[in-house]
Amino acid sequence: MLKSIFVATLFFNILATANAVANPLALFIEQCLQYQPELEPDKLASFQSVEQQAVEFEKRTIALNNINDRIQYYRPFANDSLNKQGLLWCQLHLADELYALTTAAQTQYLIDKLPYLESPYDQLGQRLITIIRTQWPLIEKSQLHSAQASIHQALSRQQFTMQFNQQDCVLTQKANIESDGKTNIDINIAKYLIKQPNEYCRKQAWLAYQIRAKAQQTPALALIHQLQQQRAIQQQYSNTAQAQLSLHGLDPTQLARFLASQTVDLDIAPWNIARALSRASKSSSMETMSSTVFLQQIFDSLESIGLKFELINMDKSNASADDIEHNRLSNTRMIRVWHQQRLLGEIFTYPHSKQQYSRNVDGQLIKQTVIGHQFGQYALSFPQHLTHSIQQQKLIIALSQAIVSLAQGGQFYFLTNRGQNIDTHAIATQWLAHYIKQQLNLPELSGRHQLAEQYQQQLGVFRAKVSLAFYQYQGDIEGEKQDDWLSHNQSLSVAFEQSFGQQWPSATDAIYSYQAIANEGINHYLPLWHNALTQLIISETPARKSAKEIFTLLVVNETYLTLNDQLEQLIGPPIDPHSLIRRFKHAGTTQQ
């Protein structure tokens, strides 16, 4: 354990203990920082079989994993800097404990034996190997997190003012975006890009906004690049892109081909998108609908694939049968989800009251389903009434995520948790959301929303190309050798033009415009890959396979099939990366 974590724990305890009883979040953080899993080697070794040792390992690590999930659950409720910092310390503390567990001699013995057993034990062994491979030594991990936090702080800073060298670019007093005295740069730049009629001025403002924190970010981003490159070399790879893509069975050349297949020229530059959206058709009119009624419609549509929803905590006293039927979800705070007589878990619903009115739809895992150990729990919050079609879409996606999280329960946490199982979870969620939308026959989103989605798609494609170039690059991005990195300006400017119709001569500056390049590394492409795979499943799965069969195979997956095995049964071979990319293009999975 790093000394800084001990200091952090002591510091937080001094500040938080006084109000821990009155503040559940502070109490949770204090308990988390003091948590140490029990995994005594002599007890683990006393079992007669490797299978029993694996089950015991699960018993002794499930509390650590549950606390990790609870950190993510509590994160939106951390409204002050102390609690935010406390959750970060807690996350780092648990990462250190997991590192100690997975590198312990007895765990190494278990990992060596698991691959020779049948499923799911062999898959657990492979997953633990992957976890170890992606873990960082404590000192390097501390440096990495500090650099990522520095970039987040630089990008989050709002106190910027807009100054122009050309008087023609200054808006008139009538259209002045800062007349209210606020200095939130995110809001001000958005207003400026809408109100400024001169495209040249909009472009200059947008370009300046991309590098607003370049000076503060450069040292941190250079350190992240250096740490990742050193780690890749230690793992016998030439660069970070090769090392990280190998975890997903890809190489940089294949990823470049995939991103090319997903590229569409919108012919709308980022500095023009705000005005284009303002001119696009707004959302189609929709009658206000109770969110509970809409949820019930979704539940009814899912009966055909074997799902049943049990509504708990209804106040049936003094209510007629018609009232109960009409208000089937009105007072519900918990929903039990069943699949073919098996309890998958529970969803807690939190409709926003009028006093705390919000249009947002949010969902968060509370506890992962682990067969034989615990039922899963998920939390959903949403407005009491839906007034826009986009809210319906968001509620469908959030509920799909909840159902997939509960349904993908296995014997071992590391085989089913979303964080360790990104690919199958994302693909299953997108397929289920598509199925629900089809069943409900919802109207298409407005032209404005469709254009916004197309723009975000191409922004993701471009940024994935930037991340690929950045993590393939083996030199320095600052200092005397930075010219080697700047030589990528031409190729990245071409990439920018392919998506947006205009050039960005200094396109290497894009690395300073988004947090994901520091946090996600090369994996910024993954949502695009998941979407393409989902569309391929939807378009190429034979009609003879029912939705119920697809749900059982893709979502529930009781036989612990790998993603490749699932794809073979759904769309048939070949499913190697080269063939999948070719099939993506043939099936038209690129977002038009």
Coordinates of C-alpha atoms in Angstrom, one line a residue:
M1 CA 0.0 0.0 0.0
L2 CA 1.4 3.4 -0.9
K3 CA 2.2 5.7 1.9
S4 CA 0.0 8.4 0.3
I5 CA -3.1 6.2 0.7
F6 CA -2.4 5.9 4.5
V7 CA -2.1 9.7 4.7
A8 CA -5.3 10.2 2.7
T9 CA -7.1 7.8 5.0
L10 CA -6.0 9.7 8.1
F11 CA -6.8 13.0 6.5
F12 CA -10.3 12.0 5.5
N13 CA -11.0 10.4 8.9
I14 CA -10.1 13.6 10.7
L15 CA -12.4 15.6 8.5
A16 CA -15.3 13.1 8.1
T17 CA -15.6 11.3 11.4
A18 CA -17.5 14.1 13.1
N19 CA -20.4 14.0 10.6
A20 CA -20.1 10.4 9.5
V21 CA -23.3 9.4 11.3
A22 CA -25.3 12.1 9.7
N23 CA -23.6 11.6 6.3
P24 CA -24.0 8.1 4.9
L25 CA -21.5 8.8 2.0
A26 CA -18.8 10.0 4.4
L27 CA -19.4 6.8 6.6
F28 CA -19.1 4.6 3.5
I29 CA -15.9 6.2 2.4
E30 CA -14.4 5.9 5.9
Q31 CA -15.3 2.2 6.0
C32 CA -14.1 1.6 2.5
L33 CA -10.6 3.1 3.3
Q34 CA -10.3 0.8 6.3
Y35 CA -11.5 -2.3 4.3
Q36 CA -9.0 -5.2 3.9
P37 CA -10.2 -8.5 2.3
E38 CA -9.6 -11.7 4.1
L39 CA -7.8 -14.2 1.9
E40 CA -5.6 -16.4 4.1
P41 CA -3.4 -18.6 2.0
D42 CA -3.5 -21.6 4.4
K43 CA -7.3 -21.6 4.4
L44 CA -7.5 -21.3 0.6
A45 CA -5.0 -24.1 0.2
S46 CA -6.8 -26.5 2.5
F47 CA -9.5 -27.3 0.0
Q48 CA -9.2 -30.6 -1.8
S49 CA -10.0 -29.4 -5.4
V50 CA -9.1 -26.4 -7.5
E51 CA -12.8 -25.9 -8.1
Q52 CA -13.4 -25.4 -4.4
Q53 CA -10.5 -23.1 -4.2
A54 CA -12.1 -21.0 -7.0
V55 CA -15.4 -20.8 -5.1
E56 CA -13.6 -19.8 -1.9
F57 CA -11.7 -17.1 -3.8
E58 CA -15.1 -15.8 -5.0
K59 CA -16.5 -15.8 -1.4
R60 CA -13.5 -13.8 -0.1
T61 CA -13.4 -11.2 -2.9
I62 CA -17.1 -10.5 -3.5
A63 CA -17.2 -7.9 -0.7
L64 CA -14.3 -6.0 -2.4
N65 CA -16.2 -6.1 -5.7
N66 CA -19.4 -5.0 -4.1
I67 CA -17.7 -2.0 -2.5
N68 CA -16.2 -1.1 -5.9
D69 CA -19.7 -1.1 -7.5
R70 CA -21.0 1.0 -4.6
I71 CA -18.4 3.6 -5.4
Q72 CA -19.8 4.1 -8.8
Y73 CA -23.3 4.2 -7.4
Y74 CA -22.4 6.9 -4.9
R75 CA -20.4 9.0 -7.3
P76 CA -23.4 11.1 -8.6
F77 CA -24.2 11.9 -4.9
A78 CA -20.8 13.4 -4.1
N79 CA -21.5 17.1 -4.3
D80 CA -18.5 18.5 -2.5
S81 CA -14.8 18.2 -3.2
L82 CA -14.1 16.2 0.1
N83 CA -16.5 13.4 -0.8
K84 CA -15.3 13.3 -4.4
Q85 CA -11.7 13.1 -3.3
G86 CA -12.8 10.4 -0.7
L87 CA -14.4 8.2 -3.4
L88 CA -11.2 8.5 -5.5
W89 CA -9.0 7.5 -2.5
C90 CA -11.4 4.6 -1.9
Q91 CA -11.2 3.5 -5.5
L92 CA -7.4 3.6 -5.4
H93 CA -7.3 1.7 -2.1
L94 CA -9.5 -1.1 -3.5
A95 CA -7.3 -1.2 -6.6
D96 CA -4.2 -1.7 -4.4
E97 CA -6.0 -4.4 -2.5
L98 CA -7.0 -6.2 -5.7
Y99 CA -3.4 -5.9 -6.9
A100 CA -2.1 -7.5 -3.7
L101 CA -4.7 -10.3 -4.0
T102 CA -4.0 -11.2 -7.6
T103 CA -0.3 -11.2 -7.1
A104 CA -0.3 -13.3 -4.0
A105 CA 1.4 -16.7 -4.4
Q106 CA -1.7 -18.7 -3.6
T107 CA -3.7 -16.8 -6.2
Q108 CA -1.0 -17.4 -8.8
Y109 CA -1.2 -21.1 -8.0
L110 CA -5.0 -21.0 -8.5
I111 CA -4.6 -19.1 -11.8
D112 CA -2.0 -21.7 -13.1
K113 CA -4.5 -24.5 -12.4
L114 CA -7.8 -23.0 -13.6
P115 CA -7.1 -23.1 -17.4
Y116 CA -7.0 -26.9 -17.3
L117 CA -10.6 -27.2 -16.0
E118 CA -13.9 -27.0 -17.7
S119 CA -16.1 -23.9 -18.1
P120 CA -16.5 -21.6 -16.3
Y121 CA -13.3 -22.3 -14.3
D122 CA -11.1 -22.0 -17.3
Q123 CA -12.7 -18.7 -18.3
L124 CA -12.2 -17.4 -14.7
G125 CA -8.5 -18.3 -15.0
Q126 CA -8.2 -16.4 -18.3
R127 CA -10.1 -13.4 -16.9
L128 CA -7.8 -13.2 -13.9
I129 CA -4.8 -13.4 -16.2
T130 CA -6.2 -10.4 -18.1
I131 CA -6.9 -8.5 -14.9
I132 CA -3.3 -9.0 -13.8
R133 CA -2.0 -8.0 -17.2
T134 CA -3.9 -4.7 -17.1
Q135 CA -2.9 -3.8 -13.5
W136 CA -0.2 -1.3 -12.8
P137 CA 2.5 -1.4 -10.2
L138 CA 1.6 0.9 -7.3
I139 CA 4.1 3.7 -8.0
E140 CA 3.3 3.9 -11.8
K141 CA -0.4 3.7 -11.0
S142 CA -0.1 6.6 -8.7
Q143 CA 1.6 8.6 -11.4
L144 CA -0.9 7.7 -14.0
H145 CA -3.9 8.6 -11.8
S146 CA -2.3 11.9 -10.8
A147 CA -1.7 12.8 -14.5
Q148 CA -5.3 11.9 -15.4
A149 CA -6.6 14.0 -12.6
S150 CA -4.5 16.9 -13.7
I151 CA -6.0 16.7 -17.2
H152 CA -9.6 16.4 -15.8
Q153 CA -9.0 19.5 -13.7
A154 CA -7.6 21.5 -16.6
L155 CA -10.5 20.6 -18.9
S156 CA -13.1 21.2 -16.1
R157 CA -11.9 24.8 -15.5
Q158 CA -14.7 27.2 -16.5
Q159 CA -13.2 30.6 -15.7
F160 CA -12.1 31.6 -19.2
T161 CA -13.1 34.8 -21.1
M162 CA -13.5 35.1 -24.8
Q163 CA -11.2 37.7 -26.4
F164 CA -10.9 38.4 -30.1
N165 CA -8.0 39.9 -32.1
Q166 CA -10.5 41.0 -34.8
Q167 CA -13.3 43.4 -33.9
D168 CA -15.5 41.9 -36.6
C169 CA -15.7 38.7 -34.5
V170 CA -17.1 40.5 -31.4
L171 CA -20.9 40.1 -31.2
T172 CA -23.0 43.2 -30.8
Q173 CA -24.2 44.1 -27.4
K174 CA -27.7 42.8 -28.3
A175 CA -26.3 39.4 -28.9
N176 CA -23.6 39.5 -26.2
I177 CA -23.3 36.1 -24.7
E178 CA -21.6 37.3 -21.5
S179 CA -24.0 40.1 -20.7
D180 CA -25.3 38.1 -17.7
G181 CA -21.9 38.2 -16.1
K182 CA -21.3 34.5 -16.2
T183 CA -17.9 33.1 -17.2
N184 CA -18.8 29.4 -17.9
I185 CA -16.8 28.9 -21.0
D186 CA -18.7 25.8 -22.1
I187 CA -22.0 27.7 -22.1
N188 CA -20.5 30.8 -23.6
I189 CA -18.8 29.0 -26.5
A190 CA -22.0 27.2 -27.3
K191 CA -24.0 30.4 -27.4
Y192 CA -21.4 32.1 -29.5
L193 CA -21.3 29.4 -32.1
I194 CA -25.1 29.7 -32.5
K195 CA -25.3 33.5 -32.6
Q196 CA -22.2 34.3 -34.6
P197 CA -23.1 34.6 -38.3
N198 CA -19.5 34.8 -39.5
E199 CA -18.1 31.3 -40.1
Y200 CA -14.5 32.4 -40.0
C201 CA -15.1 33.8 -36.5
R202 CA -16.9 30.7 -35.4
K203 CA -14.0 28.5 -36.6
Q204 CA -11.4 30.6 -34.7
A205 CA -13.4 30.5 -31.5
W206 CA -13.9 26.7 -31.8
L207 CA -10.2 26.1 -32.5
A208 CA -9.2 28.3 -29.5
Y209 CA -11.6 26.4 -27.3
Q210 CA -10.0 23.0 -28.2
I211 CA -6.6 24.1 -26.8
R212 CA -7.8 26.3 -24.0
A213 CA -5.9 24.1 -21.4
K214 CA -3.1 22.9 -23.7
A215 CA -0.3 24.4 -21.5
Q216 CA -1.7 22.8 -18.4
Q217 CA -2.3 19.4 -20.1
T218 CA 0.9 18.9 -22.0
P219 CA 3.1 17.7 -19.2
A220 CA 0.4 15.3 -17.8
L221 CA -0.4 13.9 -21.3
A222 CA 3.3 13.5 -22.1
L223 CA 3.7 11.5 -18.8
I224 CA 0.7 9.3 -19.6
H225 CA 2.1 8.6 -23.1
Q226 CA 5.5 7.8 -21.6
L227 CA 4.1 5.4 -18.9
Q228 CA 1.9 3.6 -21.4
Q229 CA 4.7 3.2 -23.9
Q230 CA 7.1 1.9 -21.3
R231 CA 4.5 -0.6 -20.2
A232 CA 3.9 -1.8 -23.8
I233 CA 7.6 -2.4 -24.3
Q234 CA 7.8 -4.4 -21.0
Q235 CA 5.0 -6.6 -22.5
Q236 CA 7.0 -7.1 -25.7
Y237 CA 5.0 -4.7 -27.9
S238 CA 6.3 -1.9 -30.1
N239 CA 3.8 0.7 -28.9
T240 CA 0.7 1.2 -26.6
A241 CA -1.8 0.7 -29.4
Q242 CA -0.5 -2.8 -30.2
A243 CA -0.5 -3.7 -26.5
Q244 CA -4.0 -2.5 -25.7
L245 CA -5.7 -3.7 -28.9
S246 CA -4.2 -7.2 -28.4
L247 CA -6.6 -7.6 -25.4
H248 CA -9.5 -7.4 -28.0
G249 CA -7.9 -9.5 -30.7
L250 CA -7.2 -6.5 -32.9
D251 CA -4.1 -4.8 -34.3
P252 CA -3.6 -1.1 -35.3
T253 CA -4.0 -1.9 -39.1
Q254 CA -7.3 -3.6 -38.5
L255 CA -8.6 -0.8 -36.3
A256 CA -7.6 1.7 -39.0
R257 CA -9.6 -0.3 -41.6
F258 CA -12.6 -0.5 -39.2
L259 CA -12.5 3.3 -38.6
A260 CA -12.3 3.9 -42.3
S261 CA -15.4 1.8 -42.8
Q262 CA -17.3 3.9 -40.2
T263 CA -16.3 7.2 -41.8
V264 CA -19.1 9.3 -43.4
D265 CA -18.7 12.9 -44.6
L266 CA -21.3 14.9 -42.8
D267 CA -20.0 18.0 -44.6
I268 CA -20.8 20.0 -41.4
A269 CA -17.8 21.3 -39.5
P270 CA -17.9 21.3 -35.6
W271 CA -18.0 25.1 -35.6
N272 CA -21.1 24.9 -37.8
I273 CA -23.0 22.1 -36.1
A274 CA -24.8 24.3 -33.5
R275 CA -26.4 26.4 -36.3
A276 CA -27.2 23.4 -38.3
L277 CA -29.0 21.8 -35.3
S278 CA -30.9 25.0 -34.7
R279 CA -32.3 24.8 -38.2
A280 CA -33.1 21.1 -38.1
S281 CA -36.7 19.9 -37.4
K282 CA -37.5 19.7 -33.7
S283 CA -38.8 16.7 -31.9
S284 CA -42.2 15.6 -33.1
S285 CA -45.1 16.4 -30.8
M286 CA -45.8 13.8 -28.1
E287 CA -48.5 13.6 -25.6
T288 CA -47.3 13.7 -22.1
M289 CA -47.1 10.2 -20.7
S290 CA -46.6 8.8 -17.2
S291 CA -43.3 7.1 -17.0
T292 CA -44.9 4.3 -15.0
V293 CA -47.4 3.7 -17.8
F294 CA -44.5 3.6 -20.3
L295 CA -42.5 1.2 -18.2
Q296 CA -45.5 -1.1 -18.0
Q297 CA -45.7 -1.1 -21.8
I298 CA -42.1 -2.2 -21.9
F299 CA -42.7 -4.9 -19.3
D300 CA -45.6 -6.3 -21.3
S301 CA -43.5 -6.3 -24.5
L302 CA -40.8 -8.4 -22.8
E303 CA -43.1 -11.2 -21.8
S304 CA -42.6 -12.9 -25.2
I305 CA -38.9 -13.5 -24.4
G306 CA -39.5 -15.1 -21.0
L307 CA -39.2 -12.1 -18.7
K308 CA -41.6 -11.3 -15.9
F309 CA -41.7 -8.3 -13.7
E310 CA -43.1 -8.5 -10.1
L311 CA -44.1 -5.1 -8.7
I312 CA -43.4 -4.9 -5.0
N313 CA -44.5 -2.5 -2.2
M314 CA -47.8 -1.5 -3.8
D315 CA -50.3 0.0 -1.4
K316 CA -53.4 -2.0 -2.3
S317 CA -55.5 -1.0 0.8
N318 CA -58.5 1.0 0.1
A319 CA -58.1 0.6 -3.7
S320 CA -60.4 -1.0 -6.2
A321 CA -59.3 -3.5 -8.7
D322 CA -59.6 -0.9 -11.5
D323 CA -57.5 1.5 -9.5
I324 CA -54.8 -1.1 -8.9
E325 CA -54.7 -2.1 -12.6
H326 CA -54.6 1.6 -13.7
N327 CA -51.8 2.4 -11.2
R328 CA -49.8 -0.7 -11.4
L329 CA -46.5 1.1 -11.0
S330 CA -47.6 4.3 -9.3
N331 CA -46.3 3.5 -5.8
T332 CA -43.7 0.9 -6.8
R333 CA -40.2 1.4 -5.5
M334 CA -38.9 -2.1 -6.2
I335 CA -39.3 -4.4 -9.2
R336 CA -38.3 -8.1 -9.1
V337 CA -37.1 -9.4 -12.5
W338 CA -37.8 -13.1 -13.3
H339 CA -36.7 -15.1 -16.3
Q340 CA -38.3 -18.5 -16.8
Q341 CA -39.0 -19.1 -13.0
R342 CA -35.5 -17.8 -12.0
L343 CA -35.1 -14.6 -10.0
L344 CA -32.5 -12.4 -11.8
G345 CA -32.6 -9.6 -9.3
E346 CA -34.3 -6.3 -8.3
I347 CA -34.6 -2.9 -9.8
F348 CA -35.2 0.0 -7.5
T349 CA -37.1 2.9 -9.2
Y350 CA -36.9 6.5 -8.2
P351 CA -39.3 8.8 -10.1
H352 CA -38.3 12.5 -9.7
S353 CA -40.9 14.4 -7.7
K354 CA -42.2 17.8 -8.9
Q355 CA -40.1 19.5 -6.3
Q356 CA -36.9 17.9 -7.8
Y357 CA -38.1 17.9 -11.4
S358 CA -35.5 16.6 -13.8
R359 CA -35.6 15.4 -17.4
N360 CA -32.7 13.1 -16.9
V361 CA -32.9 9.3 -16.9
D362 CA -30.1 7.6 -15.0
G363 CA -29.3 4.1 -14.0
Q364 CA -26.6 2.5 -11.9
L365 CA -25.6 -1.0 -10.7
I366 CA -25.9 -1.4 -7.0
K367 CA -24.8 -5.1 -6.8
Q368 CA -23.9 -7.7 -9.4
T369 CA -25.7 -11.0 -9.6
V370 CA -23.4 -13.9 -8.6
I371 CA -25.2 -17.2 -8.7
G372 CA -25.0 -19.0 -5.4
H373 CA -23.8 -15.8 -3.6
Q374 CA -26.2 -12.9 -4.2
F375 CA -29.0 -11.5 -6.3
G376 CA -28.3 -8.4 -8.3
Q377 CA -29.7 -4.9 -7.6
Y378 CA -30.0 -1.9 -9.9
A379 CA -31.3 1.6 -9.5
L380 CA -33.2 3.6 -12.0
S381 CA -34.3 7.3 -11.7
F382 CA -36.4 9.1 -14.2
P383 CA -39.0 11.9 -14.5
Q384 CA -42.5 11.1 -13.4
H385 CA -43.8 12.2 -16.8
L386 CA -42.2 11.8 -20.2
T387 CA -42.6 14.8 -22.5
H388 CA -40.1 14.1 -25.3
S389 CA -39.5 11.0 -27.4
I390 CA -35.8 11.2 -26.5
Q391 CA -36.8 10.5 -22.9
Q392 CA -38.6 7.4 -24.0
Q393 CA -35.4 6.2 -25.8
K394 CA -33.2 7.0 -22.8
L395 CA -35.5 5.1 -20.4
I396 CA -35.5 2.1 -22.8
I397 CA -31.7 2.1 -22.8
A398 CA -31.4 2.5 -19.1
L399 CA -33.9 -0.4 -18.4
S400 CA -32.0 -2.6 -21.0
Q401 CA -28.8 -2.0 -19.1
A402 CA -30.4 -2.9 -15.9
I403 CA -31.9 -6.1 -17.3
V404 CA -28.7 -7.2 -18.9
S405 CA -26.7 -6.5 -15.7
L406 CA -29.1 -8.7 -13.7
A407 CA -29.5 -11.4 -16.4
Q408 CA -25.7 -11.8 -17.0
G409 CA -25.2 -13.4 -13.6
G410 CA -22.7 -16.2 -13.4
Q411 CA -20.9 -18.2 -10.8
F412 CA -18.0 -15.7 -10.7
Y413 CA -18.2 -11.9 -10.4
F414 CA -15.3 -11.3 -12.8
L415 CA -17.0 -13.2 -15.6
T416 CA -20.2 -11.2 -15.5
N417 CA -19.6 -7.7 -14.2
R418 CA -19.9 -5.0 -16.8
G419 CA -16.5 -3.5 -16.0
Q420 CA -14.8 -6.8 -16.7
N421 CA -17.2 -7.8 -19.5
I422 CA -17.5 -4.6 -21.6
D423 CA -18.1 -6.2 -25.0
T424 CA -20.8 -8.7 -24.3
H425 CA -22.6 -6.3 -21.9
A426 CA -22.7 -3.4 -24.4
I427 CA -23.8 -5.6 -27.4
A428 CA -26.5 -7.4 -25.3
T429 CA -27.8 -4.0 -24.1
Q430 CA -28.0 -2.5 -27.6
W431 CA -29.7 -5.6 -29.0
L432 CA -32.3 -5.6 -26.2
A433 CA -33.0 -1.9 -26.6
H434 CA -33.5 -2.4 -30.3
Y435 CA -35.9 -5.2 -29.6
I436 CA -38.0 -3.1 -27.2
K437 CA -38.2 -0.2 -29.6
Q438 CA -39.4 -2.6 -32.3
Q439 CA -42.1 -4.1 -30.1
L440 CA -43.4 -0.7 -29.0
N441 CA -43.3 0.7 -32.6
L442 CA -42.0 4.0 -31.4
P443 CA -41.8 6.9 -33.9
E444 CA -38.4 7.9 -35.3
L445 CA -36.5 10.6 -33.5
S446 CA -36.6 14.1 -34.9
G447 CA -34.3 15.3 -37.6
R448 CA -32.4 17.3 -35.0
H449 CA -31.8 14.3 -32.8
Q450 CA -30.8 12.2 -35.8
L451 CA -28.3 14.9 -37.0
A452 CA -26.9 15.2 -33.4
E453 CA -26.4 11.4 -33.3
Q454 CA -24.7 11.4 -36.7
Y455 CA -22.4 14.2 -35.6
Q456 CA -21.5 12.4 -32.3
Q457 CA -20.8 9.2 -34.4
Q458 CA -18.3 11.0 -36.6
L459 CA -16.8 12.9 -33.7
G460 CA -16.2 9.5 -32.1
V461 CA -14.7 8.1 -35.3
F462 CA -12.3 11.1 -35.6
R463 CA -11.2 11.0 -32.0
A464 CA -10.6 7.2 -32.2
K465 CA -8.3 7.9 -35.2
V466 CA -6.5 10.6 -33.1
S467 CA -6.1 8.1 -30.2
L468 CA -4.8 5.5 -32.5
A469 CA -2.2 7.9 -33.9
F470 CA -1.2 9.1 -30.5
Y471 CA -0.7 5.7 -29.0
Q472 CA 1.0 4.3 -32.0
Y473 CA 3.5 7.2 -31.8
Q474 CA 6.7 6.1 -30.0
G475 CA 8.4 9.5 -29.5
D476 CA 7.8 12.6 -27.3
I477 CA 5.0 15.1 -27.6
E478 CA 6.9 17.9 -26.0
G479 CA 10.5 19.1 -26.0
E480 CA 13.0 18.9 -28.9
K481 CA 11.4 15.8 -30.5
Q482 CA 7.8 17.1 -30.6
D483 CA 8.2 17.9 -34.3
D484 CA 7.9 14.2 -35.0
W485 CA 4.5 14.2 -33.4
L486 CA 3.5 17.4 -35.2
S487 CA 4.2 15.7 -38.5
H488 CA 0.9 13.8 -37.9
N489 CA -1.0 17.0 -38.6
Q490 CA -1.4 16.3 -42.2
S491 CA -2.9 12.8 -41.8
L492 CA -5.1 13.8 -38.9
S493 CA -6.3 16.9 -40.9
V494 CA -7.3 14.5 -43.7
A495 CA -9.1 12.3 -41.2
F496 CA -11.0 15.4 -39.9
E497 CA -11.9 16.5 -43.4
Q498 CA -13.2 13.0 -44.2
S499 CA -15.8 13.3 -41.4
F500 CA -16.6 17.0 -41.4
G501 CA -15.8 18.3 -44.9
Q502 CA -13.2 20.9 -43.8
Q503 CA -9.5 20.7 -42.8
W504 CA -7.9 21.3 -39.4
P505 CA -4.3 22.1 -40.2
S506 CA -3.2 21.6 -36.6
A507 CA -5.3 18.5 -35.9
T508 CA -2.7 17.1 -33.5
D509 CA -4.1 19.6 -31.1
A510 CA -7.2 17.4 -30.8
I511 CA -5.4 15.4 -28.1
Y512 CA -6.0 18.4 -25.8
S513 CA -9.7 18.5 -26.3
Y514 CA -11.1 15.4 -24.7
Q515 CA -10.6 13.5 -21.4
A516 CA -11.0 10.0 -22.9
I517 CA -7.6 10.0 -24.6
A518 CA -6.1 10.0 -21.1
N519 CA -8.5 7.7 -19.3
E520 CA -9.5 5.2 -22.0
G521 CA -6.4 5.1 -24.1
I522 CA -6.9 3.4 -27.4
N523 CA -10.3 2.1 -26.4
H524 CA -12.2 5.2 -27.5
Y525 CA -13.2 3.1 -30.6
L526 CA -15.1 0.5 -28.5
P527 CA -18.6 2.0 -28.7
L528 CA -18.3 2.1 -32.5
W529 CA -17.2 -1.5 -32.6
H530 CA -20.1 -2.6 -30.2
N531 CA -22.6 -0.7 -32.3
A532 CA -21.3 -2.3 -35.6
L533 CA -21.4 -5.8 -34.0
T534 CA -25.0 -5.2 -32.7
Q535 CA -26.2 -4.0 -36.1
L536 CA -24.5 -7.1 -37.7
I537 CA -26.4 -9.4 -35.3
I538 CA -29.7 -7.6 -36.0
S539 CA -29.2 -7.8 -39.8
E540 CA -27.6 -11.3 -40.3
T541 CA -29.1 -13.5 -37.6
P542 CA -31.3 -16.0 -39.4
A543 CA -35.0 -15.4 -39.2
R544 CA -35.5 -18.9 -37.8
K545 CA -33.9 -17.8 -34.5
S546 CA -36.6 -16.3 -32.3
A547 CA -36.1 -13.3 -30.2
K548 CA -36.5 -15.5 -27.2
E549 CA -33.6 -17.7 -28.4
I550 CA -31.4 -14.7 -29.1
F551 CA -32.1 -13.3 -25.6
T552 CA -31.2 -16.6 -23.9
L553 CA -28.0 -16.9 -26.0
L554 CA -26.8 -13.3 -26.0
V555 CA -28.0 -11.9 -22.7
V556 CA -28.5 -14.8 -20.2
N557 CA -25.8 -17.1 -21.6
E558 CA -26.1 -19.8 -19.0
T559 CA -23.5 -22.0 -20.7
Y560 CA -20.8 -19.2 -20.4
L561 CA -20.1 -19.0 -24.1
T562 CA -17.4 -16.6 -25.2
L563 CA -18.4 -13.7 -27.4
N564 CA -16.9 -15.4 -30.4
D565 CA -18.9 -18.6 -29.7
Q566 CA -22.1 -16.4 -29.4
L567 CA -21.4 -14.7 -32.7
E568 CA -20.8 -18.1 -34.4
Q569 CA -24.2 -19.3 -33.3
L570 CA -25.9 -16.0 -34.2
I571 CA -24.4 -14.9 -37.5
G572 CA -22.2 -17.8 -38.4
P573 CA -18.5 -17.8 -39.4
P574 CA -16.2 -16.3 -40.3
I575 CA -15.9 -14.0 -37.3
D576 CA -12.2 -13.1 -37.3
P577 CA -11.6 -9.3 -37.2
H578 CA -10.7 -9.1 -40.9
S579 CA -13.9 -10.9 -41.9
L580 CA -16.1 -8.9 -39.4
I581 CA -14.8 -5.6 -40.8
R582 CA -15.7 -6.8 -44.3
R583 CA -19.1 -7.9 -43.1
F584 CA -19.7 -4.6 -41.3
K585 CA -19.3 -2.7 -44.6
H586 CA -21.4 -5.2 -46.6
A587 CA -24.2 -5.1 -44.0
G588 CA -24.2 -1.3 -44.0
T589 CA -23.5 -0.9 -40.3
T590 CA -22.0 2.6 -40.8
Q591 CA -24.3 5.2 -39.5
Q592 CA -25.6 7.2 -42.4

